[in-house]
């Protein structure tokens, strides 16, 4: 891991976190999190 800079790892994390997920009805993690916050923070399955 020392081969990669913090900026490199942050860029990879940013790409992965903006990718829609099939098991979340093709919403991004940010969209799922926003819905979680707006619903009072309760997790639903």
mmCIF file of N, CA and C in Angstrom:
data_model
loop_
_atom_site.group_PDB
_atom_site.id
_atom_site.type_symbol
_atom_site.label_atom_id
_atom_site.label_comp_id
_atom_site.label_asym_id
_atom_site.label_seq_id
_atom_site.Cartn_x
_atom_site.Cartn_y
_atom_site.Cartn_z
ATOM 1 N N UNK A 1 0.814 -1.197 0.000
ATOM 2 C CA UNK A 1 0.000 0.000 0.000
ATOM 3 C C UNK A 1 0.861 1.265 0.000
ATOM 4 N N UNK A 2 2.093 1.155 0.357
ATOM 5 C CA UNK A 2 2.953 2.338 0.385
ATOM 6 C C UNK A 2 3.244 2.862 -1.016
ATOM 7 N N UNK A 3 2.937 2.066 -2.024
ATOM 8 C CA UNK A 3 3.157 2.481 -3.404
ATOM 9 C C UNK A 3 2.180 3.579 -3.808
ATOM 10 N N UNK A 4 1.030 3.605 -3.161
ATOM 11 C CA UNK A 4 -0.025 4.548 -3.519
ATOM 12 C C UNK A 4 -0.065 5.709 -2.536
ATOM 13 N N UNK A 5 -0.293 6.891 -3.073
ATOM 14 C CA UNK A 5 -0.408 8.069 -2.212
ATOM 15 C C UNK A 5 -1.809 8.135 -1.612
ATOM 16 N N UNK A 6 -1.969 8.976 -0.630
ATOM 17 C CA UNK A 6 -3.276 9.190 -0.014
ATOM 18 C C UNK A 6 -4.268 9.691 -1.071
ATOM 19 N N UNK A 7 -3.806 10.549 -1.964
ATOM 20 C CA UNK A 7 -4.671 11.076 -3.029
ATOM 21 C C UNK A 7 -5.130 9.959 -3.966
ATOM 22 N N UNK A 8 -4.236 9.014 -4.281
ATOM 23 C CA UNK A 8 -4.608 7.876 -5.132
ATOM 24 C C UNK A 8 -5.712 7.054 -4.472
ATOM 25 N N UNK A 9 -5.533 6.751 -3.194
ATOM 26 C CA UNK A 9 -6.514 5.939 -2.469
ATOM 27 C C UNK A 9 -7.838 6.688 -2.315
ATOM 28 N N UNK A 10 -7.769 7.985 -2.074
ATOM 29 C CA UNK A 10 -8.992 8.784 -1.971
ATOM 30 C C UNK A 10 -9.749 8.797 -3.298
ATOM 31 N N UNK A 11 -9.030 8.847 -4.407
ATOM 32 C CA UNK A 11 -9.666 8.845 -5.727
ATOM 33 C C UNK A 11 -10.388 7.525 -5.980
ATOM 34 N N UNK A 12 -9.775 6.418 -5.592
ATOM 35 C CA UNK A 12 -10.411 5.107 -5.754
ATOM 36 C C UNK A 12 -11.660 5.025 -4.878
ATOM 37 N N UNK A 13 -11.549 5.459 -3.632
ATOM 38 C CA UNK A 13 -12.699 5.439 -2.724
ATOM 39 C C UNK A 13 -13.833 6.300 -3.273
ATOM 40 N N UNK A 14 -13.501 7.450 -3.823
ATOM 41 C CA UNK A 14 -14.510 8.352 -4.384
ATOM 42 C C UNK A 14 -15.241 7.679 -5.550
ATOM 43 N N UNK A 15 -14.498 7.013 -6.427
ATOM 44 C CA UNK A 15 -15.117 6.317 -7.561
ATOM 45 C C UNK A 15 -16.049 5.207 -7.084
ATOM 46 N N UNK A 16 -15.591 4.420 -6.115
ATOM 47 C CA UNK A 16 -16.401 3.310 -5.623
ATOM 48 C C UNK A 16 -17.653 3.801 -4.904
ATOM 49 N N UNK A 17 -17.530 4.867 -4.149
ATOM 50 C CA UNK A 17 -18.667 5.368 -3.384
ATOM 51 C C UNK A 17 -19.694 6.088 -4.241
ATOM 52 N N UNK A 18 -19.350 6.443 -5.464
ATOM 53 C CA UNK A 18 -20.301 7.089 -6.371
ATOM 54 C C UNK A 18 -20.925 6.090 -7.351
ATOM 55 N N UNK A 19 -20.566 4.824 -7.221
ATOM 56 C CA UNK A 19 -21.079 3.789 -8.122
ATOM 57 C C UNK A 19 -22.430 3.270 -7.615
ATOM 58 N N UNK A 20 -23.477 3.292 -8.455
ATOM 59 C CA UNK A 20 -24.780 2.764 -8.032
ATOM 60 C C UNK A 20 -24.686 1.273 -7.709
ATOM 61 N N UNK A 21 -25.476 0.847 -6.729
ATOM 62 C CA UNK A 21 -25.464 -0.543 -6.295
ATOM 63 C C UNK A 21 -26.783 -1.224 -6.666
ATOM 64 N N UNK A 22 -26.696 -2.398 -7.260
ATOM 65 C CA UNK A 22 -27.883 -3.149 -7.658
ATOM 66 C C UNK A 22 -28.762 -3.452 -6.446
ATOM 67 N N UNK A 23 -28.151 -3.865 -5.333
ATOM 68 C CA UNK A 23 -28.943 -4.243 -4.162
ATOM 69 C C UNK A 23 -29.544 -3.035 -3.436
ATOM 70 N N UNK A 24 -29.230 -1.823 -3.878
ATOM 71 C CA UNK A 24 -29.842 -0.606 -3.335
ATOM 72 C C UNK A 24 -30.711 0.069 -4.395
ATOM 73 N N UNK A 25 -31.312 -0.736 -5.260
ATOM 74 C CA UNK A 25 -32.154 -0.226 -6.354
ATOM 75 C C UNK A 25 -31.406 0.772 -7.232
ATOM 76 N N UNK A 26 -30.152 0.485 -7.472
ATOM 77 C CA UNK A 26 -29.289 1.291 -8.344
ATOM 78 C C UNK A 26 -29.122 2.729 -7.845
ATOM 79 N N UNK A 27 -29.139 2.878 -6.528
ATOM 80 C CA UNK A 27 -28.832 4.176 -5.921
ATOM 81 C C UNK A 27 -27.382 4.147 -5.456
ATOM 82 N N UNK A 28 -26.794 5.313 -5.377
ATOM 83 C CA UNK A 28 -25.422 5.403 -4.877
ATOM 84 C C UNK A 28 -25.441 5.335 -3.354
ATOM 85 N N UNK A 29 -24.310 4.987 -2.745
ATOM 86 C CA UNK A 29 -24.249 5.008 -1.283
ATOM 87 C C UNK A 29 -24.635 6.374 -0.705
ATOM 88 N N UNK A 30 -24.295 7.457 -1.381
ATOM 89 C CA UNK A 30 -24.659 8.794 -0.897
ATOM 90 C C UNK A 30 -26.177 8.975 -0.890
ATOM 91 N N UNK A 31 -26.849 8.456 -1.903
ATOM 92 C CA UNK A 31 -28.307 8.549 -1.950
ATOM 93 C C UNK A 31 -28.946 7.712 -0.846
ATOM 94 N N UNK A 32 -28.411 6.534 -0.616
ATOM 95 C CA UNK A 32 -28.922 5.674 0.453
ATOM 96 C C UNK A 32 -28.733 6.356 1.803
ATOM 97 N N UNK A 33 -27.577 6.955 2.008
ATOM 98 C CA UNK A 33 -27.281 7.648 3.258
ATOM 99 C C UNK A 33 -28.206 8.852 3.445
ATOM 100 N N UNK A 34 -28.441 9.618 2.394
ATOM 101 C CA UNK A 34 -29.345 10.770 2.476
ATOM 102 C C UNK A 34 -30.760 10.322 2.837
ATOM 103 N N UNK A 35 -31.214 9.228 2.244
ATOM 104 C CA UNK A 35 -32.532 8.688 2.577
ATOM 105 C C UNK A 35 -32.577 8.238 4.032
ATOM 106 N N UNK A 36 -31.507 7.640 4.492
ATOM 107 C CA UNK A 36 -31.420 7.193 5.883
ATOM 108 C C UNK A 36 -31.540 8.384 6.834
ATOM 109 N N UNK A 37 -30.837 9.458 6.535
ATOM 110 C CA UNK A 37 -30.891 10.642 7.392
ATOM 111 C C UNK A 37 -32.269 11.296 7.375
ATOM 112 N N UNK A 38 -32.897 11.346 6.203
ATOM 113 C CA UNK A 38 -34.206 11.998 6.097
ATOM 114 C C UNK A 38 -35.320 11.170 6.734
ATOM 115 N N UNK A 39 -35.084 9.874 6.921
ATOM 116 C CA UNK A 39 -36.105 9.016 7.533
ATOM 117 C C UNK A 39 -35.940 8.925 9.042
ATOM 118 N N UNK A 40 -35.081 9.736 9.597
ATOM 119 C CA UNK A 40 -34.884 9.711 11.043
ATOM 120 C C UNK A 40 -33.786 8.768 11.473
ATOM 121 N N UNK A 41 -33.049 8.230 10.530
ATOM 122 C CA UNK A 41 -31.906 7.394 10.851
ATOM 123 C C UNK A 41 -32.216 5.937 11.105
ATOM 124 N N UNK A 42 -33.425 5.484 10.766
ATOM 125 C CA UNK A 42 -33.770 4.083 10.977
ATOM 126 C C UNK A 42 -33.409 3.265 9.749
ATOM 127 N N UNK A 43 -32.753 2.150 9.969
ATOM 128 C CA UNK A 43 -32.415 1.253 8.867
ATOM 129 C C UNK A 43 -33.621 0.414 8.507
ATOM 130 N N UNK A 44 -33.849 0.244 7.216
ATOM 131 C CA UNK A 44 -34.927 -0.623 6.751
ATOM 132 C C UNK A 44 -34.332 -1.686 5.850
ATOM 133 N N UNK A 45 -34.995 -2.831 5.796
ATOM 134 C CA UNK A 45 -34.506 -3.909 4.931
ATOM 135 C C UNK A 45 -35.549 -4.272 3.920
#
